[in-house]
């Protein structure tokens, strides 16, 4: 069931097309993330759904009902902001009560609902506290409780974790995801953190300069990026360019300087293409070791090695100024340096080819 239809929506500020002819559908109960670099239009799109920004063109519907013409309080949405937006002069309970008071909910019912909302975000018993007595993570939980208490149809979250330290961010993202699953609420989440997007979302829309670059399941965005931009924005990758030099069985042969790569894909002979090969999919072979069946090998000289404990980031020089980044698990730099020339193996099925 479609919960939200965004239909050819645009928003301009002067000559800036903040959101540029965007269409997408969010399913009921889905955790949907808008991901993209700063200034790509994520907040603007979210604010249009909430009713805090007008559309220049297009329509937004919840189910069959057009809502972009309604004032914010009649849209049945609630929004969590980056900076919490907690009222400092109200207690925790007072903050959570705010939306209920505005809706004229009776005092008795209000108490029950506030207690339930605080329990959901693991803040039972915090109702009488003041905001200045809370940590950043607790403040953000209050903000979430304040949204949940009005039982919105759609929960909108704009970078809610970006003011928290790294450890708390990881904890809170799991909590938010769990809460969303438990309540089966439709959520639209804005972030520029790709790991957060992968960890939390059912589907992700990658935005770039006001447009949607790709909309897909989180794992598909990572594994099968539609464009070089998505491949590079989602994690680290090797983005190389080369020329098609025929086929080898079902694999394309792609010439990159003096080296040749193999990829499963479609392109014409002589065509210039770019392709993405993730560092963690490349395996360095021991001296004399054969690659796994179906894999290809590229020879290289060892470049810089950065030892990070669990993994090492390794740069391989493949000639003509091109580098291949490899993420090696459980490797010591000394082991590599003793080897000199390195054979790097990869699976051609894991290479994503982009045609111009
Ligand atoms: N009120 C406004 N007036 C003028 N320009 C605006 C306004 N709000 C946003 N913009 C412009 O619209 C574009 C999109 O802004 P938006 O805030 O939606 O980006 P964002 O993806 O949320 O970025 P960030 O990750 O930095 O929060 C930017 O170029 C921004 O400068
Ligand atoms: Mg923003």
CSV table of N, CA, C and O in Angstrom, one decimal, residues 162-256:
chain,number,residue,atom,x,y,z
A,162,UNK,N,23.0,13.8,14.1
A,162,UNK,CA,24.2,14.4,13.7
A,162,UNK,C,24.9,15.2,14.8
A,162,UNK,O,26.1,15.5,14.7
A,163,UNK,N,24.1,15.5,15.8
A,163,UNK,CA,24.8,16.3,17.0
A,163,UNK,C,25.3,15.3,18.1
A,163,UNK,O,25.8,15.8,19.1
A,164,UNK,N,25.2,14.0,17.8
A,164,UNK,CA,25.6,13.1,18.9
A,164,UNK,C,27.0,12.5,18.5
A,164,UNK,O,27.4,12.5,17.4
A,165,UNK,N,27.7,12.0,19.6
A,165,UNK,CA,29.0,11.5,19.3
A,165,UNK,C,28.8,10.1,18.6
A,165,UNK,O,27.7,9.5,18.6
A,166,UNK,N,29.9,9.6,18.1
A,166,UNK,CA,29.9,8.5,17.1
A,166,UNK,C,29.2,7.2,17.8
A,166,UNK,O,28.4,6.6,17.2
A,167,UNK,N,29.6,6.9,19.0
A,167,UNK,CA,29.1,5.7,19.7
A,167,UNK,C,27.6,5.8,19.9
A,167,UNK,O,26.9,4.9,19.6
A,168,UNK,N,27.2,7.0,20.4
A,168,UNK,CA,25.7,7.2,20.7
A,168,UNK,C,24.9,7.1,19.4
A,168,UNK,O,23.8,6.7,19.3
A,169,UNK,N,25.5,7.6,18.3
A,169,UNK,CA,24.9,7.6,17.0
A,169,UNK,C,24.5,6.2,16.6
A,169,UNK,O,23.4,5.9,16.1
A,170,UNK,N,25.5,5.3,16.8
A,170,UNK,CA,25.3,3.9,16.4
A,170,UNK,C,24.2,3.3,17.2
A,170,UNK,O,23.4,2.6,16.7
A,171,UNK,N,24.2,3.6,18.5
A,171,UNK,CA,23.2,3.1,19.4
A,171,UNK,C,21.8,3.6,19.1
A,171,UNK,O,20.8,2.8,19.0
A,172,UNK,N,21.8,4.9,18.9
A,172,UNK,CA,20.5,5.5,18.6
A,172,UNK,C,19.9,5.1,17.2
A,172,UNK,O,18.7,5.0,17.1
A,173,UNK,N,20.7,4.9,16.3
A,173,UNK,CA,20.2,4.5,15.0
A,173,UNK,C,19.5,3.1,15.1
A,173,UNK,O,18.4,2.9,14.5
A,174,UNK,N,20.1,2.2,15.9
A,174,UNK,CA,19.4,0.9,16.1
A,174,UNK,C,18.1,1.1,16.8
A,174,UNK,O,17.1,0.4,16.5
A,175,UNK,N,18.1,2.0,17.8
A,175,UNK,CA,16.9,2.2,18.6
A,175,UNK,C,15.8,2.8,17.7
A,175,UNK,O,14.6,2.4,17.8
A,176,UNK,N,16.1,3.7,16.9
A,176,UNK,CA,15.1,4.4,16.0
A,176,UNK,C,14.5,3.3,15.1
A,176,UNK,O,13.3,3.2,14.9
A,177,UNK,N,15.4,2.5,14.5
A,177,UNK,CA,15.0,1.5,13.6
A,177,UNK,C,14.0,0.5,14.3
A,177,UNK,O,13.0,0.1,13.7
A,178,UNK,N,14.4,0.1,15.5
A,178,UNK,CA,13.6,-0.8,16.2
A,178,UNK,C,12.2,-0.3,16.6
A,178,UNK,O,11.2,-1.0,16.4
A,179,UNK,N,12.2,1.0,17.0
A,179,UNK,CA,11.0,1.7,17.3
A,179,UNK,C,10.1,1.7,16.1
A,179,UNK,O,8.9,1.5,16.1
A,180,UNK,N,10.6,2.1,14.9
A,180,UNK,CA,9.9,2.2,13.7
A,180,UNK,C,9.3,0.8,13.3
A,180,UNK,O,8.1,0.7,12.9
A,181,UNK,N,10.0,-0.3,13.5
A,181,UNK,CA,9.5,-1.6,13.2
A,181,UNK,C,8.4,-2.0,14.2
A,181,UNK,O,7.4,-2.6,13.8
A,182,UNK,N,8.6,-1.7,15.4
A,182,UNK,CA,7.7,-2.0,16.5
A,182,UNK,C,6.3,-1.3,16.2
A,182,UNK,O,5.3,-1.9,16.3
A,183,UNK,N,6.4,-0.1,15.8
A,183,UNK,CA,5.1,0.7,15.7
A,183,UNK,C,4.6,0.6,14.2
A,183,UNK,O,3.6,1.1,13.9
A,184,UNK,N,5.4,0.0,13.3
A,184,UNK,CA,5.1,-0.1,11.9
A,184,UNK,C,4.7,1.2,11.3
A,184,UNK,O,3.7,1.3,10.5
A,185,UNK,N,5.4,2.2,11.7
A,185,UNK,CA,5.1,3.6,11.2
A,185,UNK,C,5.9,3.8,9.9
A,185,UNK,O,7.0,3.3,9.7
A,186,UNK,N,5.4,4.6,9.0
A,186,UNK,CA,6.1,5.0,7.8
A,186,UNK,C,7.1,6.1,8.2
A,186,UNK,O,6.7,7.1,8.8
A,187,UNK,N,8.3,6.0,7.9
A,187,UNK,CA,9.3,7.0,8.3
A,187,UNK,C,10.1,7.4,7.0
A,187,UNK,O,10.5,6.6,6.2
A,188,UNK,N,10.3,8.7,7.0
A,188,UNK,CA,11.3,9.3,6.0
A,188,UNK,C,12.4,9.9,6.8
A,188,UNK,O,12.2,10.8,7.6
A,189,UNK,N,13.6,9.5,6.5
A,189,UNK,CA,14.8,9.8,7.3
A,189,UNK,C,15.8,10.5,6.4
A,189,UNK,O,16.1,10.0,5.3
A,190,UNK,N,16.3,11.6,6.8
A,190,UNK,CA,17.3,12.4,6.0
A,190,UNK,C,18.7,12.2,6.6
A,190,UNK,O,18.8,12.4,7.9
A,191,UNK,N,19.7,11.9,5.8
A,191,UNK,CA,21.0,11.9,6.4
A,191,UNK,C,22.0,12.1,5.2
A,191,UNK,O,21.7,11.9,4.0
A,192,UNK,N,23.2,12.5,5.6
A,192,UNK,CA,24.3,12.4,4.5
A,192,UNK,C,25.3,11.4,4.9
A,192,UNK,O,26.3,11.3,4.2
A,193,UNK,N,25.0,10.6,5.9
A,193,UNK,CA,25.9,9.5,6.3
A,193,UNK,C,25.4,8.2,5.7
A,193,UNK,O,24.4,7.6,6.0
A,194,UNK,N,26.2,7.7,4.8
A,194,UNK,CA,25.8,6.5,4.0
A,194,UNK,C,25.7,5.3,4.8
A,194,UNK,O,24.9,4.4,4.6
A,195,UNK,N,26.6,5.2,5.9
A,195,UNK,CA,26.5,4.0,6.7
A,195,UNK,C,25.2,3.9,7.5
A,195,UNK,O,24.6,2.9,7.6
A,196,UNK,N,24.8,5.1,8.0
A,196,UNK,CA,23.5,5.2,8.7
A,196,UNK,C,22.4,4.8,7.7
A,196,UNK,O,21.5,4.1,8.1
A,197,UNK,N,22.4,5.3,6.5
A,197,UNK,CA,21.4,4.9,5.5
A,197,UNK,C,21.3,3.4,5.3
A,197,UNK,O,20.3,2.8,5.3
A,198,UNK,N,22.5,2.8,5.1
A,198,UNK,CA,22.5,1.4,4.9
A,198,UNK,C,22.0,0.6,6.1
A,198,UNK,O,21.3,-0.4,6.0
A,199,UNK,N,22.4,1.1,7.3
A,199,UNK,CA,22.1,0.3,8.5
A,199,UNK,C,20.6,0.4,8.8
A,199,UNK,O,20.0,-0.6,9.4
A,200,UNK,N,19.9,1.5,8.5
A,200,UNK,CA,18.5,1.7,9.0
A,200,UNK,C,17.4,1.4,8.0
A,200,UNK,O,16.3,1.1,8.3
A,201,UNK,N,17.7,1.6,6.7
A,201,UNK,CA,16.7,1.8,5.7
A,201,UNK,C,16.2,0.5,5.0
A,201,UNK,O,16.9,-0.4,4.8
A,202,UNK,N,14.9,0.5,4.7
A,202,UNK,CA,14.4,-0.5,3.7
A,202,UNK,C,14.8,0.0,2.3
A,202,UNK,O,15.4,-0.8,1.6
A,203,UNK,N,14.5,1.2,2.0
A,203,UNK,CA,15.0,1.7,0.7
A,203,UNK,C,15.6,3.1,0.9
A,203,UNK,O,15.4,3.8,1.8
A,204,UNK,N,16.5,3.4,-0.1
A,204,UNK,CA,17.2,4.7,0.0
A,204,UNK,C,17.1,5.4,-1.4
A,204,UNK,O,17.1,4.8,-2.4
A,205,UNK,N,16.9,6.7,-1.3
A,205,UNK,CA,17.0,7.5,-2.5
A,205,UNK,C,18.2,8.3,-2.4
A,205,UNK,O,18.4,9.1,-1.4
A,206,UNK,N,19.1,8.2,-3.4
A,206,UNK,CA,20.3,9.0,-3.4
A,206,UNK,C,20.0,10.3,-4.2
A,206,UNK,O,19.6,10.2,-5.4
A,207,UNK,N,20.2,11.4,-3.6
A,207,UNK,CA,19.9,12.7,-4.3
A,207,UNK,C,21.2,13.4,-4.7
A,207,UNK,O,22.2,13.3,-4.0
A,208,UNK,N,21.0,14.2,-5.7
A,208,UNK,CA,22.2,15.0,-6.2
A,208,UNK,C,21.6,16.2,-6.9
A,208,UNK,O,20.9,16.1,-7.9
A,209,UNK,N,22.0,17.4,-6.4
A,209,UNK,CA,21.6,18.6,-7.0
A,209,UNK,C,20.1,18.7,-7.3
A,209,UNK,O,19.7,19.0,-8.4
A,210,UNK,N,19.3,18.3,-6.3
A,210,UNK,CA,17.8,18.4,-6.4
A,210,UNK,C,17.1,17.3,-7.2
A,210,UNK,O,15.9,17.3,-7.2
A,211,UNK,N,17.9,16.4,-7.7
A,211,UNK,CA,17.3,15.3,-8.4
A,211,UNK,C,17.6,13.9,-7.8
A,211,UNK,O,18.5,13.8,-7.0
A,212,UNK,N,16.8,12.9,-8.1
A,212,UNK,CA,17.0,11.6,-7.6
A,212,UNK,C,18.0,10.9,-8.5
A,212,UNK,O,17.8,10.8,-9.7
A,213,UNK,N,19.1,10.4,-7.9
A,213,UNK,CA,20.1,9.7,-8.7
A,213,UNK,C,19.7,8.2,-8.8
A,213,UNK,O,19.9,7.6,-9.9
A,214,UNK,N,19.3,7.6,-7.7
A,214,UNK,CA,18.8,6.2,-7.7
A,214,UNK,C,17.9,6.0,-6.5
A,214,UNK,O,18.2,6.5,-5.4
A,215,UNK,N,16.9,5.2,-6.7
A,215,UNK,CA,16.0,4.8,-5.6
A,215,UNK,C,16.0,3.2,-5.6
A,215,UNK,O,15.7,2.6,-6.6
A,216,UNK,N,16.5,2.6,-4.5
A,216,UNK,CA,16.5,1.2,-4.5
A,216,UNK,C,16.7,0.7,-3.0
A,216,UNK,O,16.9,1.5,-2.1
A,217,UNK,N,16.6,-0.6,-2.9
A,217,UNK,CA,16.8,-1.2,-1.5
A,217,UNK,C,18.3,-0.8,-1.1
A,217,UNK,O,19.2,-0.8,-2.0
A,218,UNK,N,18.5,-0.7,0.2
A,218,UNK,CA,19.8,-0.3,0.7
A,218,UNK,C,20.9,-1.2,0.1
A,218,UNK,O,21.9,-0.6,-0.5
A,219,UNK,N,20.7,-2.5,0.1
A,219,UNK,CA,21.8,-3.3,-0.3
A,219,UNK,C,22.1,-3.2,-1.8
A,219,UNK,O,23.2,-3.3,-2.3
A,220,UNK,N,21.0,-2.9,-2.6
A,220,UNK,CA,21.2,-2.8,-4.0
A,220,UNK,C,21.9,-1.5,-4.4
A,220,UNK,O,22.6,-1.4,-5.4
A,221,UNK,N,21.6,-0.4,-3.6
A,221,UNK,CA,22.3,0.8,-3.8
A,221,UNK,C,23.8,0.6,-3.7
A,221,UNK,O,24.6,1.1,-4.5
A,222,UNK,N,24.2,-0.2,-2.7
A,222,UNK,CA,25.6,-0.4,-2.5
A,222,UNK,C,26.2,-1.4,-3.6
A,222,UNK,O,27.2,-1.2,-4.2
A,223,UNK,N,25.5,-2.5,-3.8
A,223,UNK,CA,26.0,-3.6,-4.7
A,223,UNK,C,25.8,-3.2,-6.2
A,223,UNK,O,26.6,-3.7,-7.0
A,224,UNK,N,24.7,-2.5,-6.5
A,224,UNK,CA,24.5,-2.3,-7.9
A,224,UNK,C,24.2,-0.8,-8.1
A,224,UNK,O,23.0,-0.4,-8.5
A,225,UNK,N,25.1,0.1,-7.9
A,225,UNK,CA,24.9,1.5,-8.1
A,225,UNK,C,24.6,1.8,-9.5
A,225,UNK,O,25.2,1.2,-10.4
A,226,UNK,N,23.6,2.7,-9.7
A,226,UNK,CA,23.2,3.0,-11.1
A,226,UNK,C,24.1,4.0,-11.8
A,226,UNK,O,24.1,4.0,-13.0
A,227,UNK,N,24.8,4.8,-11.0
A,227,UNK,CA,25.7,5.8,-11.7
A,227,UNK,C,27.0,5.8,-10.9
A,227,UNK,O,27.1,5.4,-9.8
A,228,UNK,N,28.1,6.4,-11.6
A,228,UNK,CA,29.4,6.6,-10.9
A,228,UNK,C,29.2,7.4,-9.6
A,228,UNK,O,29.9,7.1,-8.6
A,229,UNK,N,28.3,8.4,-9.7
A,229,UNK,CA,28.1,9.2,-8.5
A,229,UNK,C,27.7,8.4,-7.3
A,229,UNK,O,28.2,8.5,-6.2
A,230,UNK,N,26.7,7.5,-7.5
A,230,UNK,CA,26.2,6.7,-6.4
A,230,UNK,C,27.3,5.7,-5.9
A,230,UNK,O,27.5,5.5,-4.7
A,231,UNK,N,28.0,5.1,-6.9
A,231,UNK,CA,29.1,4.2,-6.5
A,231,UNK,C,30.1,4.9,-5.6
A,231,UNK,O,30.5,4.3,-4.6
A,232,UNK,N,30.5,6.1,-5.9
A,232,UNK,CA,31.5,6.8,-5.1
A,232,UNK,C,30.9,7.4,-3.8
A,232,UNK,O,31.5,7.4,-2.8
A,233,UNK,N,29.6,7.8,-3.8
A,233,UNK,CA,29.0,8.4,-2.6
A,233,UNK,C,28.7,7.3,-1.6
A,233,UNK,O,28.8,7.5,-0.4
A,234,UNK,N,28.3,6.1,-2.1
A,234,UNK,CA,28.1,5.0,-1.1
A,234,UNK,C,29.3,4.3,-0.8
A,234,UNK,O,29.7,3.3,-1.5
A,235,UNK,N,30.1,4.7,0.2
A,235,UNK,CA,31.3,4.0,0.5
A,235,UNK,C,32.4,4.3,-0.3
A,235,UNK,O,32.4,5.3,-1.1
A,236,UNK,N,33.5,3.5,-0.3
A,236,UNK,CA,34.7,3.7,-1.0
A,236,UNK,C,34.7,2.8,-2.2
A,236,UNK,O,34.3,1.6,-2.1
A,237,UNK,N,35.1,3.3,-3.4
A,237,UNK,CA,35.3,2.4,-4.5
A,237,UNK,C,36.4,2.8,-5.4
A,237,UNK,O,37.0,3.9,-5.2
A,238,UNK,N,36.8,1.8,-6.2
A,238,UNK,CA,37.7,2.2,-7.3
A,238,UNK,C,36.9,2.5,-8.5
A,238,UNK,O,36.1,1.6,-9.0
A,239,UNK,N,37.0,3.7,-9.0
A,239,UNK,CA,36.2,4.1,-10.1
A,239,UNK,C,37.2,4.4,-11.2
A,239,UNK,O,38.0,5.3,-11.2
A,240,UNK,N,37.3,3.4,-12.2
A,240,UNK,CA,38.3,3.5,-13.2
A,240,UNK,C,37.7,3.7,-14.6
A,240,UNK,O,36.5,3.4,-14.7
A,241,UNK,N,38.4,4.2,-15.5
A,241,UNK,CA,37.9,4.4,-16.9
A,241,UNK,C,38.8,3.6,-17.8
A,241,UNK,O,40.0,3.5,-17.6
A,242,UNK,N,38.2,3.0,-18.9
A,242,UNK,CA,38.9,2.3,-19.8
A,242,UNK,C,38.2,2.1,-21.1
A,242,UNK,O,37.1,2.7,-21.3
A,243,UNK,N,38.7,1.3,-22.0
A,243,UNK,CA,38.1,1.1,-23.3
A,243,UNK,C,37.8,-0.4,-23.5
A,243,UNK,O,38.7,-1.2,-23.2
A,244,UNK,N,36.7,-0.7,-24.1
A,244,UNK,CA,36.3,-2.1,-24.3
A,244,UNK,C,37.2,-2.7,-25.4
A,244,UNK,O,37.3,-2.1,-26.5
A,245,UNK,N,37.9,-3.8,-25.1
A,245,UNK,CA,38.8,-4.4,-26.0
A,245,UNK,C,38.3,-5.9,-26.3
A,245,UNK,O,39.1,-6.8,-26.3
A,246,UNK,N,37.0,-6.0,-26.6
A,246,UNK,CA,36.5,-7.3,-26.9
A,246,UNK,C,35.9,-8.1,-25.7
A,246,UNK,O,35.7,-7.5,-24.7
A,247,UNK,N,35.7,-9.4,-26.0
A,247,UNK,CA,35.1,-10.2,-24.9
A,247,UNK,C,35.9,-11.4,-24.6
A,247,UNK,O,36.7,-11.8,-25.5
A,248,UNK,N,35.7,-12.0,-23.5
A,248,UNK,CA,36.3,-13.2,-23.1
A,248,UNK,C,35.2,-14.1,-22.5
A,248,UNK,O,34.9,-13.9,-21.4
A,249,UNK,N,34.6,-14.9,-23.3
A,249,UNK,CA,33.4,-15.6,-22.9
A,249,UNK,C,32.3,-14.6,-22.6
A,249,UNK,O,32.1,-13.7,-23.5
A,250,UNK,N,31.7,-14.6,-21.5
A,250,UNK,CA,30.6,-13.6,-21.2
A,250,UNK,C,31.2,-12.3,-20.6
A,250,UNK,O,30.4,-11.4,-20.3
A,251,UNK,N,32.5,-12.3,-20.3
A,251,UNK,CA,33.0,-11.1,-19.7
A,251,UNK,C,33.5,-10.1,-20.7
A,251,UNK,O,34.0,-10.4,-21.8
A,252,UNK,N,33.4,-8.8,-20.4
A,252,UNK,CA,34.0,-7.7,-21.2
A,252,UNK,C,35.4,-7.6,-20.8
A,252,UNK,O,35.8,-7.8,-19.7
A,253,UNK,N,36.2,-7.3,-21.8
A,253,UNK,CA,37.6,-7.0,-21.5
A,253,UNK,C,37.8,-5.5,-21.6
A,253,UNK,O,37.4,-4.8,-22.6
A,254,UNK,N,38.2,-4.9,-20.5
A,254,UNK,CA,38.3,-3.4,-20.4
A,254,UNK,C,39.8,-3.0,-20.3
A,254,UNK,O,40.4,-3.4,-19.3
A,255,UNK,N,40.3,-2.3,-21.2
A,255,UNK,CA,41.7,-1.9,-21.2
A,255,UNK,C,41.8,-0.6,-20.4
A,255,UNK,O,41.2,0.4,-20.7
A,256,UNK,N,42.7,-0.7,-19.4
A,256,UNK,CA,43.0,0.5,-18.6
A,256,UNK,C,44.5,0.7,-18.6
A,256,UNK,O,45.3,0.0,-17.9
